[in-house]
Coordinates of C-alpha atoms in Angstrom, one line a residue:
M1 CA -27.1 156.8 -112.3
T2 CA -30.4 155.7 -113.7
I3 CA -29.9 153.1 -116.4
V4 CA -33.2 153.1 -118.3
L5 CA -36.5 154.9 -118.0
H6 CA -38.1 154.9 -121.4
R7 CA -37.9 151.2 -122.5
P8 CA -37.9 147.7 -121.0
V9 CA -34.7 146.7 -119.2
R10 CA -32.4 144.7 -121.6
I11 CA -29.8 142.1 -120.6
R12 CA -27.1 144.6 -121.7
D13 CA -28.4 147.0 -119.1
I14 CA -27.3 144.5 -116.5
E15 CA -23.7 144.8 -117.8
A16 CA -24.0 148.6 -117.8
L17 CA -25.1 148.7 -114.2
R18 CA -22.4 146.2 -113.2
S19 CA -19.8 148.5 -114.7
Q20 CA -21.3 151.6 -113.0
L21 CA -21.3 149.9 -109.7
G22 CA -17.8 148.6 -110.1
L23 CA -18.7 145.0 -109.4
S24 CA -17.2 141.8 -110.7
A25 CA -19.4 139.6 -112.8
A26 CA -19.6 137.1 -109.9
D27 CA -20.7 139.9 -107.5
M28 CA -23.3 141.2 -109.9
A29 CA -24.6 137.7 -110.5
W30 CA -25.0 137.3 -106.7
L31 CA -26.6 140.7 -106.3
L32 CA -29.3 139.7 -108.9
G33 CA -29.6 136.1 -107.6
I34 CA -28.4 134.6 -110.9
V35 CA -26.5 131.3 -110.8
P36 CA -23.3 131.3 -112.9
A37 CA -24.6 129.0 -115.6
K38 CA -27.6 131.3 -116.1
W39 CA -25.3 134.3 -116.1
C40 CA -23.3 132.9 -119.0
A41 CA -26.4 131.9 -120.9
M42 CA -27.9 135.4 -120.5
F43 CA -24.9 137.1 -121.9
L44 CA -24.6 134.6 -124.8
Q45 CA -28.3 135.5 -125.5
A46 CA -27.4 139.2 -125.3
R47 CA -24.6 138.8 -127.8
L48 CA -26.9 136.9 -130.2
A49 CA -29.9 139.2 -129.8
P50 CA -28.7 142.5 -128.3
E51 CA -32.2 143.8 -127.8
S52 CA -33.2 140.8 -125.5
W53 CA -35.2 141.9 -122.5
A54 CA -34.0 140.9 -119.0
E55 CA -36.3 138.5 -117.1
P56 CA -38.9 140.5 -115.2
C57 CA -37.4 140.0 -111.7
H58 CA -34.0 140.9 -112.9
A59 CA -35.4 144.0 -114.7
L60 CA -37.1 145.1 -111.5
L61 CA -33.8 144.6 -109.5
V62 CA -31.8 146.6 -112.2
R63 CA -34.3 149.5 -112.1
W64 CA -34.2 149.6 -108.3
L65 CA -30.4 149.3 -108.0
S66 CA -29.8 152.0 -110.7
R67 CA -31.9 154.4 -108.5
H68 CA -30.5 153.1 -105.2
P69 CA -26.8 152.1 -105.9
E70 CA -26.0 152.5 -102.2
Q71 CA -28.3 149.6 -101.2
S72 CA -27.2 146.1 -100.8
P73 CA -29.5 143.2 -100.0
T74 CA -28.9 141.4 -96.7
L75 CA -27.7 137.8 -96.7
Y76 CA -30.8 136.8 -94.6
P77 CA -33.9 138.5 -95.9
P78 CA -37.2 137.9 -94.1
T79 CA -39.1 134.7 -95.1
A80 CA -41.9 135.1 -97.7
G81 CA -44.4 134.8 -94.9
D82 CA -42.8 137.4 -92.7
F83 CA -42.4 139.7 -95.7
L84 CA -46.1 139.4 -96.5
L85 CA -47.2 140.0 -92.9
G86 CA -45.0 143.1 -92.8
L87 CA -46.4 144.4 -96.1
R88 CA -49.9 143.9 -94.8
R89 CA -49.0 145.9 -91.7
V90 CA -47.7 148.8 -93.7
G91 CA -49.6 148.5 -97.0
G92 CA -53.0 147.2 -96.2
N93 CA -54.5 144.1 -97.8
V94 CA -51.6 143.1 -100.1
T95 CA -52.5 139.9 -102.0
L96 CA -50.4 136.8 -102.7
R97 CA -50.8 137.6 -106.4
A98 CA -49.6 141.2 -105.9
V99 CA -46.4 140.0 -104.2
A100 CA -45.6 137.4 -106.9
L101 CA -46.1 139.9 -109.7
A102 CA -44.0 142.5 -107.8
L103 CA -41.2 140.0 -107.6
G104 CA -41.5 139.5 -111.4
R105 CA -43.0 136.0 -111.1
D106 CA -46.1 134.2 -112.3
P107 CA -49.2 135.3 -110.3
S108 CA -49.6 131.8 -108.8
A109 CA -46.1 131.8 -107.3
G110 CA -47.4 133.8 -104.3
Y111 CA -49.7 130.9 -103.4
R112 CA -46.9 128.4 -103.6
W113 CA -44.6 130.5 -101.5
F114 CA -47.1 131.5 -98.8
R115 CA -49.5 128.6 -98.6
N116 CA -47.3 125.6 -99.6
G117 CA -44.0 126.9 -98.2
A118 CA -42.2 126.7 -101.6
P119 CA -38.9 128.6 -101.5
V120 CA -38.6 132.0 -103.2
G121 CA -35.7 131.9 -105.7
P122 CA -32.5 133.8 -105.2
D123 CA -33.6 136.8 -107.3
G124 CA -36.9 137.1 -105.4
R125 CA -35.0 136.9 -102.1
R126 CA -32.8 139.8 -103.3
A127 CA -35.9 141.8 -104.1
I128 CA -37.4 141.0 -100.7
A129 CA -34.2 142.1 -99.0
L130 CA -34.1 145.4 -100.9
I131 CA -37.8 146.2 -100.3
H132 CA -38.0 145.2 -96.7
D133 CA -37.0 147.7 -94.0
A134 CA -37.3 147.5 -90.2
M135 CA -38.8 151.1 -90.2
P136 CA -42.5 150.8 -91.3
A137 CA -42.5 154.1 -93.1
R138 CA -39.4 153.2 -95.1
F139 CA -40.8 149.7 -95.8
A140 CA -44.1 151.3 -97.1
A141 CA -42.1 153.8 -99.2
N142 CA -39.9 151.0 -100.7
W143 CA -43.0 148.9 -101.5
S144 CA -44.7 151.9 -103.2
E145 CA -41.6 152.7 -105.3
W146 CA -41.0 149.0 -106.2
R147 CA -44.7 148.7 -107.3
S148 CA -44.2 151.9 -109.4
N149 CA -41.1 150.4 -111.0
M150 CA -43.0 147.2 -111.7
E151 CA -45.9 149.0 -113.4
T152 CA -43.4 151.0 -115.5
E153 CA -41.6 147.9 -116.7
A154 CA -44.8 146.1 -117.4
D155 CA -46.2 149.1 -119.4
L156 CA -43.0 149.4 -121.4
R157 CA -43.3 145.7 -122.3
G158 CA -46.9 146.0 -123.2
I159 CA -48.0 143.7 -120.4
D160 CA -51.3 144.1 -118.5
L161 CA -50.5 142.8 -115.0
R162 CA -54.3 142.6 -114.3
H163 CA -54.4 139.8 -116.9
P164 CA -54.3 136.3 -115.4
A165 CA -51.1 135.5 -117.3
G166 CA -49.2 138.1 -115.4
W167 CA -45.7 138.8 -116.9
S168 CA -46.2 136.3 -119.7
L169 CA -46.6 138.5 -122.8
R170 CA -46.7 135.4 -125.0
R171 CA -49.6 133.9 -123.1
Q172 CA -51.5 137.2 -123.1
A173 CA -51.0 137.6 -126.9
Q174 CA -52.2 134.0 -127.5
E175 CA -55.4 134.5 -125.4
F176 CA -56.2 137.8 -127.1
A177 CA -55.8 136.2 -130.5
L178 CA -58.4 133.5 -129.7

C-alpha cells in the first residue's frame, strides 16, 4: 500500500492515502495533526497547483502510514523530553537538532521543545506517537526506519539536512547563490 517512493510526497498523496485507509477527511486531518482550516487551505492549494509538495512533517507521516497502515497514534504520546530520553536510551546520542529534523521541523525547534518547554505541534505529536514504542528494540527500529524515510524525502526534495537551514530549500538556495 505504499503511496510514493520515487518522488517527494505531494498534497494529493494525502488524499490517496485517506482513500486507501477508508478515513473521512476529518479523521485523516486528525491523524496528520492538521487543523480543519489548514486542511481546506492545503487542498485548495493542491487544486491550484497539483504538484505542490506536502509539508515535511506531513510527508513523513504519509510515508510512514503508507507502509504501516495498521498503526494509529495514541491520544497521549510521550512528552518531547520523555521521547528524547527514550531515544537516547535506544539510539545513543540523539541530538535536539536530529529530533526536530526527523519531525519535519526547523532544526532550532528541538531546542525550543526540550530546553524551553515549547509545545510540539499536533503533527509532531502524531509522529512521536507513531515512532515511540514501549519495547526498546521496536522503538529503535521505528526510529531507524523513520530516519530513513526522512532522508529519502529530503533527498527527493534536493535538501541537504546537514545544512543549517534544515528543511528550508528556499533558504538553502539563497545561501548557495550568495
